[in-house]
Structures are given as C-alpha cells and as structure tokens.
mmCIF file of C-alpha atoms in Angstrom:
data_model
loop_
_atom_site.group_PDB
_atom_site.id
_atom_site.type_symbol
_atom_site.label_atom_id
_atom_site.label_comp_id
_atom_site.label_asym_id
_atom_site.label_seq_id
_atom_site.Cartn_x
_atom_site.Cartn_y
_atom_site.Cartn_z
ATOM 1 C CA UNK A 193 27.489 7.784 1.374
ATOM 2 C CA UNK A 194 26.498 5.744 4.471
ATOM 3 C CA UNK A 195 23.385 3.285 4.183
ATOM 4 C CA UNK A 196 22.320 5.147 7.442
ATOM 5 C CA UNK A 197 22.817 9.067 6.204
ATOM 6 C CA UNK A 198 20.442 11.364 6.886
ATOM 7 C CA UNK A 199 19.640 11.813 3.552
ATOM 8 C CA UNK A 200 18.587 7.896 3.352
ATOM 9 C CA UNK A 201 17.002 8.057 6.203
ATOM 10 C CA UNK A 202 14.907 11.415 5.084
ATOM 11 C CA UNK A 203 14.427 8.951 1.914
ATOM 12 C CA UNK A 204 12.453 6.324 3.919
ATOM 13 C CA UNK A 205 10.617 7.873 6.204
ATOM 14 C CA UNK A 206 8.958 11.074 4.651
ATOM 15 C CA UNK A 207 6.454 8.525 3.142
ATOM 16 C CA UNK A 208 5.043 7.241 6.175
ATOM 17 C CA UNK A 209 4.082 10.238 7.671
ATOM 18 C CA UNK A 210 4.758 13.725 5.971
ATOM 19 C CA UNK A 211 4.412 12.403 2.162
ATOM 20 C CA UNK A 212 2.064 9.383 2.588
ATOM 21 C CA UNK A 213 0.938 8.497 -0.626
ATOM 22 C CA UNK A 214 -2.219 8.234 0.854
ATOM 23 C CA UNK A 215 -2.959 10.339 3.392
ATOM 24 C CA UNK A 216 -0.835 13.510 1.593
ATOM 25 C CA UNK A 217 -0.844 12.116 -2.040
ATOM 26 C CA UNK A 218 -4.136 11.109 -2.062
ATOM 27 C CA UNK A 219 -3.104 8.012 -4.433
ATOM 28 C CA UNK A 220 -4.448 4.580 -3.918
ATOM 29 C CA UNK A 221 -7.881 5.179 -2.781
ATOM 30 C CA UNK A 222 -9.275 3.168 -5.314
ATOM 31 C CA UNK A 223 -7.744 -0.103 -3.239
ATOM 32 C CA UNK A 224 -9.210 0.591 -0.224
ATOM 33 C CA UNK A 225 -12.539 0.868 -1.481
ATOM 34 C CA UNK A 226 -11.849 -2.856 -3.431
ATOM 35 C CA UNK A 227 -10.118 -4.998 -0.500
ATOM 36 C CA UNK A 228 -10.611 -3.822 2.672
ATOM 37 C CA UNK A 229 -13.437 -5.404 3.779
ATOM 38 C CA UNK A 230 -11.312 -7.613 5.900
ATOM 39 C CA UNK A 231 -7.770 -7.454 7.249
ATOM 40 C CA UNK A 232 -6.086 -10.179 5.475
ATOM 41 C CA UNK A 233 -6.925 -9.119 1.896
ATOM 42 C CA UNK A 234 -6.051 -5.743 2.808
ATOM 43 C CA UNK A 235 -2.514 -6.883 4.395
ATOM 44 C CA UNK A 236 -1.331 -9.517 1.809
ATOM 45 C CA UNK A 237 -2.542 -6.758 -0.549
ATOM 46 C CA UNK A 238 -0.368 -4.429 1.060
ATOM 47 C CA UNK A 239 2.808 -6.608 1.258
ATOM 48 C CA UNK A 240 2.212 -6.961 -2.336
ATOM 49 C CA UNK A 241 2.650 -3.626 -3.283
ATOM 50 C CA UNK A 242 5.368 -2.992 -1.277
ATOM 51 C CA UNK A 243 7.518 -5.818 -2.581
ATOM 52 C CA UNK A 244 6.576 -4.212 -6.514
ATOM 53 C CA UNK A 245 7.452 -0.950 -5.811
ATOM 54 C CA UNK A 246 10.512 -2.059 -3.920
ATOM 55 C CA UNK A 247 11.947 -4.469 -6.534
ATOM 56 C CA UNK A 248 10.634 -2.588 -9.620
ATOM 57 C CA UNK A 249 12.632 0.774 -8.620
ATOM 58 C CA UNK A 250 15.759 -1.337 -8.066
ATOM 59 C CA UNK A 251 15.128 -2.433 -11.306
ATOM 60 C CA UNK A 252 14.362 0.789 -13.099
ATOM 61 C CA UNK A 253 17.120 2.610 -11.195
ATOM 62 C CA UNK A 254 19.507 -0.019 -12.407
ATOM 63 C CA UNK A 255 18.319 0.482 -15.952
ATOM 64 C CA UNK A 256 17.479 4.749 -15.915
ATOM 65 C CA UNK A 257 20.693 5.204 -17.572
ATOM 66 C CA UNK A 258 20.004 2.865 -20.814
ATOM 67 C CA UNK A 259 16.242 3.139 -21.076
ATOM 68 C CA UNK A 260 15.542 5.297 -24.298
ATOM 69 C CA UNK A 261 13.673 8.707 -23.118
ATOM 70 C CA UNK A 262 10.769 8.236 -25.113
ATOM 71 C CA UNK A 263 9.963 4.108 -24.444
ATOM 72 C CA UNK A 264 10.556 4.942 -20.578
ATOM 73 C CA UNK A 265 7.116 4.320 -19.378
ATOM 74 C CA UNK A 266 6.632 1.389 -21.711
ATOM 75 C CA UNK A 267 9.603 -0.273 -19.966
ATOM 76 C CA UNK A 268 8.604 0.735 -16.745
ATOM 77 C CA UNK A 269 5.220 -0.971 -17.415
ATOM 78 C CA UNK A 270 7.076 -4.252 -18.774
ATOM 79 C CA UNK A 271 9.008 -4.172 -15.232
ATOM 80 C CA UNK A 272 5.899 -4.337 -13.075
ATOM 81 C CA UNK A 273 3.569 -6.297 -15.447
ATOM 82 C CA UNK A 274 6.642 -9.332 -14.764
ATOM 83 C CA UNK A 275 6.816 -8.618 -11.191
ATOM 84 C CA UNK A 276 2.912 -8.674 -10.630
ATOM 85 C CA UNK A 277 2.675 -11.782 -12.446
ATOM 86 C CA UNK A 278 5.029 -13.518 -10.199
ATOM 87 C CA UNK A 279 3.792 -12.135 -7.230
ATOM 88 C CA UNK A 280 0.055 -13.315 -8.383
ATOM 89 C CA UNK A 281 1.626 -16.746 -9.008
ATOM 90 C CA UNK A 282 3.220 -16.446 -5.542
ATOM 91 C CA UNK A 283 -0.365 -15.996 -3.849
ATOM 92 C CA UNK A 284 -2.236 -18.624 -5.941
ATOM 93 C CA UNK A 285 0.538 -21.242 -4.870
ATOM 94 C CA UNK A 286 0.483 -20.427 -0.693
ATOM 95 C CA UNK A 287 -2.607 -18.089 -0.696
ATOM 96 C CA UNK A 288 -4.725 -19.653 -2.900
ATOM 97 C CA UNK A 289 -8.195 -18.426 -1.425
ATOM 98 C CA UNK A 290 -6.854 -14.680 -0.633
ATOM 99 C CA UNK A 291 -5.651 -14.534 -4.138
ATOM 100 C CA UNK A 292 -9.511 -15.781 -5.047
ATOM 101 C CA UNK A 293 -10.861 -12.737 -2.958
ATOM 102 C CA UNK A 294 -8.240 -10.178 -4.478
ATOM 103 C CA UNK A 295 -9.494 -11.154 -8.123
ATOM 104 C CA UNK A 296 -8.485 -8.872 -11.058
ATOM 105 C CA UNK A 297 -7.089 -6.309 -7.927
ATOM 106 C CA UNK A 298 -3.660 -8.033 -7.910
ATOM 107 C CA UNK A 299 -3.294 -7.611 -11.515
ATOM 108 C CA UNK A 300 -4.235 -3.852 -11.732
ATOM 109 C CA UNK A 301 -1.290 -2.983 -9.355
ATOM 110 C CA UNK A 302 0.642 -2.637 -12.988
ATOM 111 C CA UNK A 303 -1.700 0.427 -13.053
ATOM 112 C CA UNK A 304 -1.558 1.638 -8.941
ATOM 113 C CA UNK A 305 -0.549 5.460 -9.420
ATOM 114 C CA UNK A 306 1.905 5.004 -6.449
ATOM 115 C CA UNK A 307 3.502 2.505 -8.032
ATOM 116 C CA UNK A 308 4.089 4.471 -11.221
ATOM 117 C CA UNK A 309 4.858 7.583 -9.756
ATOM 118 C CA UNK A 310 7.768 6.735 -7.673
ATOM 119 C CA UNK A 311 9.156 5.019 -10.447
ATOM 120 C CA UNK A 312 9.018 7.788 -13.076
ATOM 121 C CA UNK A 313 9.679 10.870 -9.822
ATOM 122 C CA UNK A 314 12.335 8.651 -7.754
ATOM 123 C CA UNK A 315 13.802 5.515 -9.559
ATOM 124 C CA UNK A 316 14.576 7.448 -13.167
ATOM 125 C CA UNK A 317 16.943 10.041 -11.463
ATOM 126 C CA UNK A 318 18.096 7.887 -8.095
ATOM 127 C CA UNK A 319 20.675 4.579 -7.334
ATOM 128 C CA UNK A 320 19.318 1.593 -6.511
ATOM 129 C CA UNK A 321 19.658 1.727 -2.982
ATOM 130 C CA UNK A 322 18.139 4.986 -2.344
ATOM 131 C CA UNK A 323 15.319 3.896 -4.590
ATOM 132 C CA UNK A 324 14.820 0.421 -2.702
ATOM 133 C CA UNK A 325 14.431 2.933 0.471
ATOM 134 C CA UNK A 326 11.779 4.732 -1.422
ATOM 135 C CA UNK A 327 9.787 1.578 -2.929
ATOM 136 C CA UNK A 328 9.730 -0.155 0.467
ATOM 137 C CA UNK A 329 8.822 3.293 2.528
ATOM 138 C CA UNK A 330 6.242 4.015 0.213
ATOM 139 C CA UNK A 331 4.147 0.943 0.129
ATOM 140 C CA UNK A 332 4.308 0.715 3.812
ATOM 141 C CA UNK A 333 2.718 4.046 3.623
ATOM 142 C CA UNK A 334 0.074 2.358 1.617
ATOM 143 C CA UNK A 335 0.251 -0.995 2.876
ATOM 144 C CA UNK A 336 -0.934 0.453 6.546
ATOM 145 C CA UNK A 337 -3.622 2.759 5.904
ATOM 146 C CA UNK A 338 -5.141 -0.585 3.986
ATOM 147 C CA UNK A 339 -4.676 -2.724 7.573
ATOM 148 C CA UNK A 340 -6.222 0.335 9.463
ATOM 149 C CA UNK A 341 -9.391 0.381 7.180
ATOM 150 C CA UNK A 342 -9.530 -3.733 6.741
ATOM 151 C CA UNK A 343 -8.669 -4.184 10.593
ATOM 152 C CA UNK A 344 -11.853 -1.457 11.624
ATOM 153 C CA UNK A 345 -14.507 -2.930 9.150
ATOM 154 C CA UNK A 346 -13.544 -6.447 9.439
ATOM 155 C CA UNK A 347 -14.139 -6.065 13.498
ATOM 156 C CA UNK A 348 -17.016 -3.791 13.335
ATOM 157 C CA UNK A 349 -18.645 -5.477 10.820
ATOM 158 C CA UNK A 350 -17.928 -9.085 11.249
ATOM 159 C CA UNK A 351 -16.996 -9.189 15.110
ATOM 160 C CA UNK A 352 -13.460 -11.235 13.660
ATOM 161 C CA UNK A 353 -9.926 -10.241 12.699
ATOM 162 C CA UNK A 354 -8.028 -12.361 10.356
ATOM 163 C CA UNK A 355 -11.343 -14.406 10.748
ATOM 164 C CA UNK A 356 -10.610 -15.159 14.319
ATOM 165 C CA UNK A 357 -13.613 -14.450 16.178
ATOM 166 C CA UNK A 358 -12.926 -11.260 18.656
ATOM 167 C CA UNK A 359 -16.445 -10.194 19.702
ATOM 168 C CA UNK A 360 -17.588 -13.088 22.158
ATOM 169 C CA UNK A 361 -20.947 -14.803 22.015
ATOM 170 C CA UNK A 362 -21.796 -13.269 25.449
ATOM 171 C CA UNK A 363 -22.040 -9.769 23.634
ATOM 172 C CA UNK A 364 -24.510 -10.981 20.934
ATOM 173 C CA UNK A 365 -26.466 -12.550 23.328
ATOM 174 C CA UNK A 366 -26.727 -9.488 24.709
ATOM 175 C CA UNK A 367 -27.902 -7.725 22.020
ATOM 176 C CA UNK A 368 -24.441 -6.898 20.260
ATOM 177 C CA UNK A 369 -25.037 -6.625 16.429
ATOM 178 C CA UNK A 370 -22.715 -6.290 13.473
ATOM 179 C CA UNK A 371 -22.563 -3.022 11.938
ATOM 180 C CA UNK A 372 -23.528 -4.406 7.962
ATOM 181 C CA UNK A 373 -22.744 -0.664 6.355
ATOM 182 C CA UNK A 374 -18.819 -1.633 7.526
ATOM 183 C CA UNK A 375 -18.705 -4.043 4.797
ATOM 184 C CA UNK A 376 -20.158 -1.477 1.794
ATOM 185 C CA UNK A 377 -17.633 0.095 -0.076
ATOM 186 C CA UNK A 378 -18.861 3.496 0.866
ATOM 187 C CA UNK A 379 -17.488 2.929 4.907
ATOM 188 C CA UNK A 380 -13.740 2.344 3.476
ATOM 189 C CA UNK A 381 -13.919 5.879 1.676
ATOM 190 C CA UNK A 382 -15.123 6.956 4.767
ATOM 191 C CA UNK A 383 -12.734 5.538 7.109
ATOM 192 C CA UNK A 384 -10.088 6.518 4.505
ATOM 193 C CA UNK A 385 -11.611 10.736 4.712
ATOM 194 C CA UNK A 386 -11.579 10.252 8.654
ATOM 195 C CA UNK A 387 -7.821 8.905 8.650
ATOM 196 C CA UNK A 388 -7.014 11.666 6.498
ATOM 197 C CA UNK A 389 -8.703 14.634 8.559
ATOM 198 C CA UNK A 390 -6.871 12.816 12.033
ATOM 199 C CA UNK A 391 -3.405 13.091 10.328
ATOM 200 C CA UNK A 392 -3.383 16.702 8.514
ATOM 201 C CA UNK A 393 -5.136 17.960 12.050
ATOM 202 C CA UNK A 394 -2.652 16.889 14.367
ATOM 203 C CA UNK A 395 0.400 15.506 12.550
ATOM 204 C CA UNK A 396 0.895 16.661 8.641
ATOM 205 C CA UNK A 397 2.479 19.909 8.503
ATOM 206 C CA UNK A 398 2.621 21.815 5.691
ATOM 207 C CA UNK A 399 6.215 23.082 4.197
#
C-alpha cells in the first residue's frame, strides 16, 4: 500500500476535523483547563503529546503481536511512562522554566485518555506506519485546540503572546484593561464549550 493511499490519508486527517479528540471525543479537557493560561505552555504541551502518541503507537504496533492479551495495558503504560520521562528530561534540559510552569502536567500525560485510547483502538490492531499517521494526527488535534485557548487568554488577559507584548501602551493609556477572568480556569472550559459549539454548527457532520 502507498504511504499516500487514501486510506492513510483518511488515517491522518479524520482527527483534525471530523474525529477530533477534542472537539468530537471530548477527551483532554482536563489539559486545557491546567496549561492554557498562556500560549507557550499550551504549545510545548501540545508538541509533547503529539511526539508520545506518535512514538508510543509505533512502538505498541511493533509489539501488538507479542504483547500477552491480558498484560496489554500494563505494557502500554510501561511504553509511555519511558517516553514521558524522556520527554520531561528533554524540557528541563532546553525548557527549563516551561517545564517549571507545566509541573506534575507533563508527567500525567502517562494517564491523557487520548493517549491511551489510540493505543489500545488503533496501535493494537494497525502497522506501524498507519499508527504513526494516527499518533501524530491525533495530537495535532489536541495540540491546536490547546494553542487556540492559550493564544485567546494569554492576549486577552495579559495583552502578550509568547510573552511578547501585543497590546501597545497607547491602548492602556487609553483606558485598555486586561480581562483577569481570562486567566481563571473556568474561561479555558469556556473557550473550550465555545470552540466546540463553532465546529459541530458549521463543520462536524454527523455519519
């Protein structure tokens, strides 16, 4: 089968619009509640999971056919647990102060429900290229719904992206002000709802 079938193609890009994990799925909400409160946490968080799911259903797919049945999801955790720890060591050795703000967040993608999922519905029964398609598809599904939340409360409640200042002085001295509820937890749930009801309006469709 050619690396550019249909079929691989179908593979990688029904999660980025008509199986998001997030906006269809509804999976990995609970990470853009904890690390979205600016865009950079949100995208290195982002590129993180999609470099885990990527590698770890290479891995799995490579191993589906000698993992005992019943010790699947034990191995499966094993995978990722060794893959998040040397993408955490990646981030405290070039990233150091990101890594700081992402906390105990890095180490609980051994427990992000995407991650899981697509290796127990797509890596167990797929090859390894195939499921490389699906890892990286699927945490760009992910990874930009975080950089759409992060980007919107990071400028609306800090003025900045990246912390680059974007709102000029002028406009505060003008009587501009921060919107503060951007950076509670309770606006990225928000913004996550709003992204939601945009896409299944005017772009999901149901089967």
């Amino acid at each position: 089968m050619s690396i550019f079938s249909k079929e691989h193609r179908d593979v990688f890009l029904t999660p980025l619009s008509n199986n998001n994990p997030v906006l269809v799925q509804v999976l990995g909400i609970c990470s853009a509640l904890a690390v979205t409160t600016q865009l950079k946490p949100a995208l290195v968080m982002g590129l993180a999971v999609t470099v885990i799911t990527a590698f770890s259903n290479v891995i799995i797919s490579l191993l589906r056919h000698t993992i005992p049945n019943r010790i699947r999801i034990i191995v499966q955790l094993v995978v990722v647990a060794a893959l998040v720890t040397i993408v955490s060591q990646i981030l405290k050795a070039f990233v150091y102060d990101v890594s700081v703000e992402l906390s105990v967040y890095v180490g609980l993608i051994i427990t992000n429900c995407i991650l899981m999922g697509r290796l127990e519905a797509f890596a167990m029964m797929n090859a390894p290229y195939p499921s490389f398609l699906d890892g990286i598809s699927n945490g760009i599904g992910y990874a930009y719904i975080l950089i759409i939340v992060g980007a919107v409360r990071e400028f609306l409640g800090r003025g900045s992206l990246l912390g680059y200042q974007i709102i000029p002085d002028s406009a505060y001295a003008h009587g501009y002000v921060n919107n503060g509820m951007m950076t509670m937890p309770a606006m990225a749930l928000i913004l996550v709802g709003i992204i939601i009801w945009v896409h299944r309006a005017y772009f999901y469709k149901e089967d």
